[in-house]
Amino acid sequence: MSFGRNSLAVSAILLSTFGIGCDGGADGGAKGNGADAAHAGESEGDAHPTAGPRGGELIELGAEDYHAELLHGGADGKITVHLLDSTGKQSVATEATELTINLKHDGSAEQFRLKAFPEPNDPVGKASRFVSDTAELAAEMEHEGAEIQLVVTIDGKPYRGVLDHHHDDGEHSGHSH
């Protein structure tokens, strides 16, 4: 019967060890990588934001180093992208003069460049906002099954992010059509 006790003891030790690791330890997860620190204090239900501060769709850049908030469906039909920090809440300005959106649908690929359009509080020579100069991008993004990838350089490092843009849920809360 000692085999049963040993198994139980080993199971208890493993469970307690992994249990502590999952919740970030006694400090609530404030230590560790940047993603842990960025999400410290958030509940499990909202650990990864899906909507930006302006109600747009969020695109994760890198390992949540940054986020991009994509807004479309305005009166002019143009696309606006705001660069945000790791929490998806604060603006981040970059020296990039444009960002690129690569779009694939129906076997064809297109590339769109959005020009920097600095916010009033962005540092001189930097921008946190990028705007399309045509309504064509918004129309192309509406194709069923469209694959959308955003490419931007922040602090000299290129970042890519994929927009998880679904039309099968009947809910378009982040934008209008």
PDB file of C-alpha atoms in Angstrom, residues 13-168:
ATOM      1  CA  ILE A  13       3.659  18.104  -4.743  1.00  0.00           C
ATOM      2  CA  LEU A  14       3.295  18.382  -8.533  1.00  0.00           C
ATOM      3  CA  LEU A  15      -0.148  19.931  -8.254  1.00  0.00           C
ATOM      4  CA  SER A  16       0.988  22.548  -5.753  1.00  0.00           C
ATOM      5  CA  THR A  17       4.095  23.350  -7.788  1.00  0.00           C
ATOM      6  CA  PHE A  18       2.195  23.806 -11.045  1.00  0.00           C
ATOM      7  CA  GLY A  19      -0.673  25.558  -9.306  1.00  0.00           C
ATOM      8  CA  ILE A  20       1.662  28.264  -7.993  1.00  0.00           C
ATOM      9  CA  GLY A  21       3.243  28.682 -11.440  1.00  0.00           C
ATOM     10  CA  CYS A  22      -0.093  29.190 -13.172  1.00  0.00           C
ATOM     11  CA  ASP A  23      -1.297  32.078 -11.041  1.00  0.00           C
ATOM     12  CA  GLY A  24       1.974  33.983 -11.163  1.00  0.00           C
ATOM     13  CA  GLY A  25       2.890  33.289  -7.537  1.00  0.00           C
ATOM     14  CA  ALA A  26       2.202  35.357  -4.474  1.00  0.00           C
ATOM     15  CA  ASP A  27       2.843  38.691  -6.205  1.00  0.00           C
ATOM     16  CA  GLY A  28      -0.123  38.296  -8.578  1.00  0.00           C
ATOM     17  CA  GLY A  29       1.992  37.789 -11.699  1.00  0.00           C
ATOM     18  CA  ALA A  30       3.692  41.202 -11.638  1.00  0.00           C
ATOM     19  CA  LYS A  31       7.073  39.547 -12.274  1.00  0.00           C
ATOM     20  CA  GLY A  32       8.022  37.694 -15.421  1.00  0.00           C
ATOM     21  CA  ASN A  33       7.897  38.670 -19.044  1.00  0.00           C
ATOM     22  CA  GLY A  34       6.405  41.882 -20.387  1.00  0.00           C
ATOM     23  CA  ALA A  35       3.119  40.220 -21.275  1.00  0.00           C
ATOM     24  CA  ASP A  36       2.665  39.085 -17.655  1.00  0.00           C
ATOM     25  CA  ALA A  37       3.424  42.550 -16.323  1.00  0.00           C
ATOM     26  CA  ALA A  38       1.157  44.162 -18.887  1.00  0.00           C
ATOM     27  CA  HIS A  39      -1.742  41.997 -17.783  1.00  0.00           C
ATOM     28  CA  ALA A  40      -1.127  42.108 -14.020  1.00  0.00           C
ATOM     29  CA  GLY A  41      -4.341  42.849 -12.202  1.00  0.00           C
ATOM     30  CA  GLU A  42      -6.594  41.751 -15.045  1.00  0.00           C
ATOM     31  CA  SER A  43      -9.026  38.914 -14.560  1.00  0.00           C
ATOM     32  CA  GLU A  44      -8.809  35.807 -16.712  1.00  0.00           C
ATOM     33  CA  GLY A  45     -11.841  36.951 -18.693  1.00  0.00           C
ATOM     34  CA  ASP A  46     -10.145  40.107 -19.997  1.00  0.00           C
ATOM     35  CA  ALA A  47      -6.478  39.067 -20.078  1.00  0.00           C
ATOM     36  CA  HIS A  48      -6.272  39.684 -23.823  1.00  0.00           C
ATOM     37  CA  PRO A  49      -8.199  42.768 -24.920  1.00  0.00           C
ATOM     38  CA  THR A  50     -10.103  42.408 -28.179  1.00  0.00           C
ATOM     39  CA  ALA A  51     -11.286  45.997 -28.643  1.00  0.00           C
ATOM     40  CA  GLY A  52      -9.175  49.130 -28.532  1.00  0.00           C
ATOM     41  CA  PRO A  53      -9.889  52.356 -26.651  1.00  0.00           C
ATOM     42  CA  ARG A  54     -11.756  53.742 -29.680  1.00  0.00           C
ATOM     43  CA  GLY A  55     -13.843  50.578 -30.112  1.00  0.00           C
ATOM     44  CA  GLY A  56     -11.788  49.234 -33.029  1.00  0.00           C
ATOM     45  CA  GLU A  57     -10.431  45.752 -33.629  1.00  0.00           C
ATOM     46  CA  LEU A  58      -7.062  44.965 -32.015  1.00  0.00           C
ATOM     47  CA  ILE A  59      -4.157  43.369 -33.836  1.00  0.00           C
ATOM     48  CA  GLU A  60      -1.398  41.870 -31.677  1.00  0.00           C
ATOM     49  CA  LEU A  61       2.097  42.937 -32.782  1.00  0.00           C
ATOM     50  CA  GLY A  62       4.973  40.713 -31.739  1.00  0.00           C
ATOM     51  CA  ALA A  63       4.443  38.742 -28.538  1.00  0.00           C
ATOM     52  CA  GLU A  64       2.017  41.443 -27.387  1.00  0.00           C
ATOM     53  CA  ASP A  65       4.862  43.978 -27.431  1.00  0.00           C
ATOM     54  CA  TYR A  66       2.423  46.364 -29.078  1.00  0.00           C
ATOM     55  CA  HIS A  67      -1.091  46.396 -30.503  1.00  0.00           C
ATOM     56  CA  ALA A  68      -2.662  48.150 -33.470  1.00  0.00           C
ATOM     57  CA  GLU A  69      -6.271  49.301 -33.328  1.00  0.00           C
ATOM     58  CA  LEU A  70      -7.988  49.164 -36.706  1.00  0.00           C
ATOM     59  CA  LEU A  71     -11.004  51.380 -37.340  1.00  0.00           C
ATOM     60  CA  HIS A  72     -13.067  51.353 -40.513  1.00  0.00           C
ATOM     61  CA  GLY A  73     -16.537  52.106 -41.745  1.00  0.00           C
ATOM     62  CA  GLY A  74     -16.429  55.868 -41.241  1.00  0.00           C
ATOM     63  CA  ALA A  75     -18.277  58.297 -43.490  1.00  0.00           C
ATOM     64  CA  ASP A  76     -15.360  58.416 -45.947  1.00  0.00           C
ATOM     65  CA  GLY A  77     -14.813  54.623 -45.907  1.00  0.00           C
ATOM     66  CA  LYS A  78     -11.133  55.022 -45.109  1.00  0.00           C
ATOM     67  CA  ILE A  79      -9.157  52.851 -42.702  1.00  0.00           C
ATOM     68  CA  THR A  80      -7.404  54.302 -39.647  1.00  0.00           C
ATOM     69  CA  VAL A  81      -4.837  52.418 -37.557  1.00  0.00           C
ATOM     70  CA  HIS A  82      -3.691  53.581 -34.117  1.00  0.00           C
ATOM     71  CA  LEU A  83      -0.529  52.085 -32.601  1.00  0.00           C
ATOM     72  CA  LEU A  84      -0.886  51.124 -28.943  1.00  0.00           C
ATOM     73  CA  ASP A  85       1.266  49.777 -26.134  1.00  0.00           C
ATOM     74  CA  SER A  86       1.342  46.203 -24.812  1.00  0.00           C
ATOM     75  CA  THR A  87      -1.879  46.744 -22.851  1.00  0.00           C
ATOM     76  CA  GLY A  88      -3.750  47.974 -25.925  1.00  0.00           C
ATOM     77  CA  LYS A  89      -4.664  51.202 -24.132  1.00  0.00           C
ATOM     78  CA  GLN A  90      -1.990  53.904 -24.590  1.00  0.00           C
ATOM     79  CA  SER A  91      -0.804  55.400 -27.889  1.00  0.00           C
ATOM     80  CA  VAL A  92       2.707  54.614 -29.117  1.00  0.00           C
ATOM     81  CA  ALA A  93       4.328  56.860 -31.720  1.00  0.00           C
ATOM     82  CA  THR A  94       6.876  55.622 -34.253  1.00  0.00           C
ATOM     83  CA  GLU A  95       9.210  57.282 -36.752  1.00  0.00           C
ATOM     84  CA  ALA A  96       7.702  55.179 -39.567  1.00  0.00           C
ATOM     85  CA  THR A  97       6.108  57.301 -42.288  1.00  0.00           C
ATOM     86  CA  GLU A  98       3.759  54.511 -43.346  1.00  0.00           C
ATOM     87  CA  LEU A  99       2.551  51.045 -42.460  1.00  0.00           C
ATOM     88  CA  THR A 100       1.480  48.272 -44.793  1.00  0.00           C
ATOM     89  CA  ILE A 101      -1.622  46.114 -44.865  1.00  0.00           C
ATOM     90  CA  ASN A 102      -1.265  42.913 -46.880  1.00  0.00           C
ATOM     91  CA  LEU A 103      -4.618  41.495 -47.911  1.00  0.00           C
ATOM     92  CA  LYS A 104      -5.425  38.158 -49.573  1.00  0.00           C
ATOM     93  CA  HIS A 105      -8.804  36.973 -50.805  1.00  0.00           C
ATOM     94  CA  ASP A 106     -10.171  34.846 -53.619  1.00  0.00           C
ATOM     95  CA  GLY A 107      -6.663  33.768 -54.655  1.00  0.00           C
ATOM     96  CA  SER A 108      -5.327  37.299 -55.138  1.00  0.00           C
ATOM     97  CA  ALA A 109      -3.064  39.426 -52.981  1.00  0.00           C
ATOM     98  CA  GLU A 110      -2.991  43.195 -52.618  1.00  0.00           C
ATOM     99  CA  GLN A 111      -0.868  45.587 -50.615  1.00  0.00           C
ATOM    100  CA  PHE A 112      -2.048  48.896 -49.180  1.00  0.00           C
ATOM    101  CA  ARG A 113       0.079  51.603 -47.582  1.00  0.00           C
ATOM    102  CA  LEU A 114      -1.360  53.806 -44.856  1.00  0.00           C
ATOM    103  CA  LYS A 115       0.388  57.148 -44.381  1.00  0.00           C
ATOM    104  CA  ALA A 116       1.398  58.569 -41.021  1.00  0.00           C
ATOM    105  CA  PHE A 117      -1.088  61.151 -39.785  1.00  0.00           C
ATOM    106  CA  PRO A 118       0.236  62.299 -36.386  1.00  0.00           C
ATOM    107  CA  GLU A 119      -2.087  62.950 -33.481  1.00  0.00           C
ATOM    108  CA  PRO A 120      -1.741  66.431 -31.916  1.00  0.00           C
ATOM    109  CA  ASN A 121       0.099  64.993 -28.881  1.00  0.00           C
ATOM    110  CA  ASP A 122       2.537  62.787 -30.862  1.00  0.00           C
ATOM    111  CA  PRO A 123       6.212  63.815 -30.597  1.00  0.00           C
ATOM    112  CA  VAL A 124       7.572  65.821 -33.532  1.00  0.00           C
ATOM    113  CA  GLY A 125       8.668  63.488 -36.330  1.00  0.00           C
ATOM    114  CA  LYS A 126       6.627  60.547 -35.016  1.00  0.00           C
ATOM    115  CA  ALA A 127       3.075  59.284 -35.460  1.00  0.00           C
ATOM    116  CA  SER A 128       0.757  56.904 -33.644  1.00  0.00           C
ATOM    117  CA  ARG A 129      -2.015  57.174 -36.262  1.00  0.00           C
ATOM    118  CA  PHE A 130      -1.975  55.965 -39.881  1.00  0.00           C
ATOM    119  CA  VAL A 131      -4.730  56.588 -42.436  1.00  0.00           C
ATOM    120  CA  SER A 132      -5.520  55.051 -45.828  1.00  0.00           C
ATOM    121  CA  ASP A 133      -5.869  57.448 -48.730  1.00  0.00           C
ATOM    122  CA  THR A 134      -8.568  55.393 -50.431  1.00  0.00           C
ATOM    123  CA  ALA A 135     -11.836  53.669 -49.582  1.00  0.00           C
ATOM    124  CA  GLU A 136     -10.744  50.637 -51.658  1.00  0.00           C
ATOM    125  CA  LEU A 137      -9.021  48.968 -48.685  1.00  0.00           C
ATOM    126  CA  ALA A 138     -12.197  49.010 -46.585  1.00  0.00           C
ATOM    127  CA  ALA A 139     -14.145  47.431 -49.446  1.00  0.00           C
ATOM    128  CA  GLU A 140     -11.501  44.746 -49.988  1.00  0.00           C
ATOM    129  CA  MET A 141     -11.433  43.874 -46.280  1.00  0.00           C
ATOM    130  CA  GLU A 142     -15.122  42.967 -46.399  1.00  0.00           C
ATOM    131  CA  HIS A 143     -14.581  39.936 -48.651  1.00  0.00           C
ATOM    132  CA  GLU A 144     -15.507  36.684 -46.921  1.00  0.00           C
ATOM    133  CA  GLY A 145     -12.344  34.817 -45.954  1.00  0.00           C
ATOM    134  CA  ALA A 146     -10.069  37.828 -46.412  1.00  0.00           C
ATOM    135  CA  GLU A 147      -6.664  37.352 -44.752  1.00  0.00           C
ATOM    136  CA  ILE A 148      -5.329  40.616 -43.355  1.00  0.00           C
ATOM    137  CA  GLN A 149      -1.791  41.223 -42.115  1.00  0.00           C
ATOM    138  CA  LEU A 150      -0.433  44.529 -40.816  1.00  0.00           C
ATOM    139  CA  VAL A 151       3.296  45.356 -41.041  1.00  0.00           C
ATOM    140  CA  VAL A 152       4.889  48.308 -39.226  1.00  0.00           C
ATOM    141  CA  THR A 153       8.289  49.295 -37.831  1.00  0.00           C
ATOM    142  CA  ILE A 154       8.413  50.539 -34.231  1.00  0.00           C
ATOM    143  CA  ASP A 155      11.705  51.701 -32.700  1.00  0.00           C
ATOM    144  CA  GLY A 156      13.602  50.240 -35.656  1.00  0.00           C
ATOM    145  CA  LYS A 157      12.078  46.763 -35.279  1.00  0.00           C
ATOM    146  CA  PRO A 158       9.601  45.344 -37.822  1.00  0.00           C
ATOM    147  CA  TYR A 159       6.357  43.920 -36.425  1.00  0.00           C
ATOM    148  CA  ARG A 160       3.663  41.846 -38.091  1.00  0.00           C
ATOM    149  CA  GLY A 161       0.184  41.112 -36.863  1.00  0.00           C
ATOM    150  CA  VAL A 162      -2.812  39.270 -38.260  1.00  0.00           C
ATOM    151  CA  LEU A 163      -6.322  40.627 -37.979  1.00  0.00           C
ATOM    152  CA  ASP A 164      -8.798  37.971 -36.894  1.00  0.00           C
ATOM    153  CA  HIS A 165     -11.661  39.439 -38.924  1.00  0.00           C
ATOM    154  CA  HIS A 166     -14.745  37.183 -38.932  1.00  0.00           C
ATOM    155  CA  HIS A 167     -18.057  37.746 -40.659  1.00  0.00           C
ATOM    156  CA  ASP A 168     -19.749  34.537 -39.582  1.00  0.00           C
TER     157      ASP A 168
END
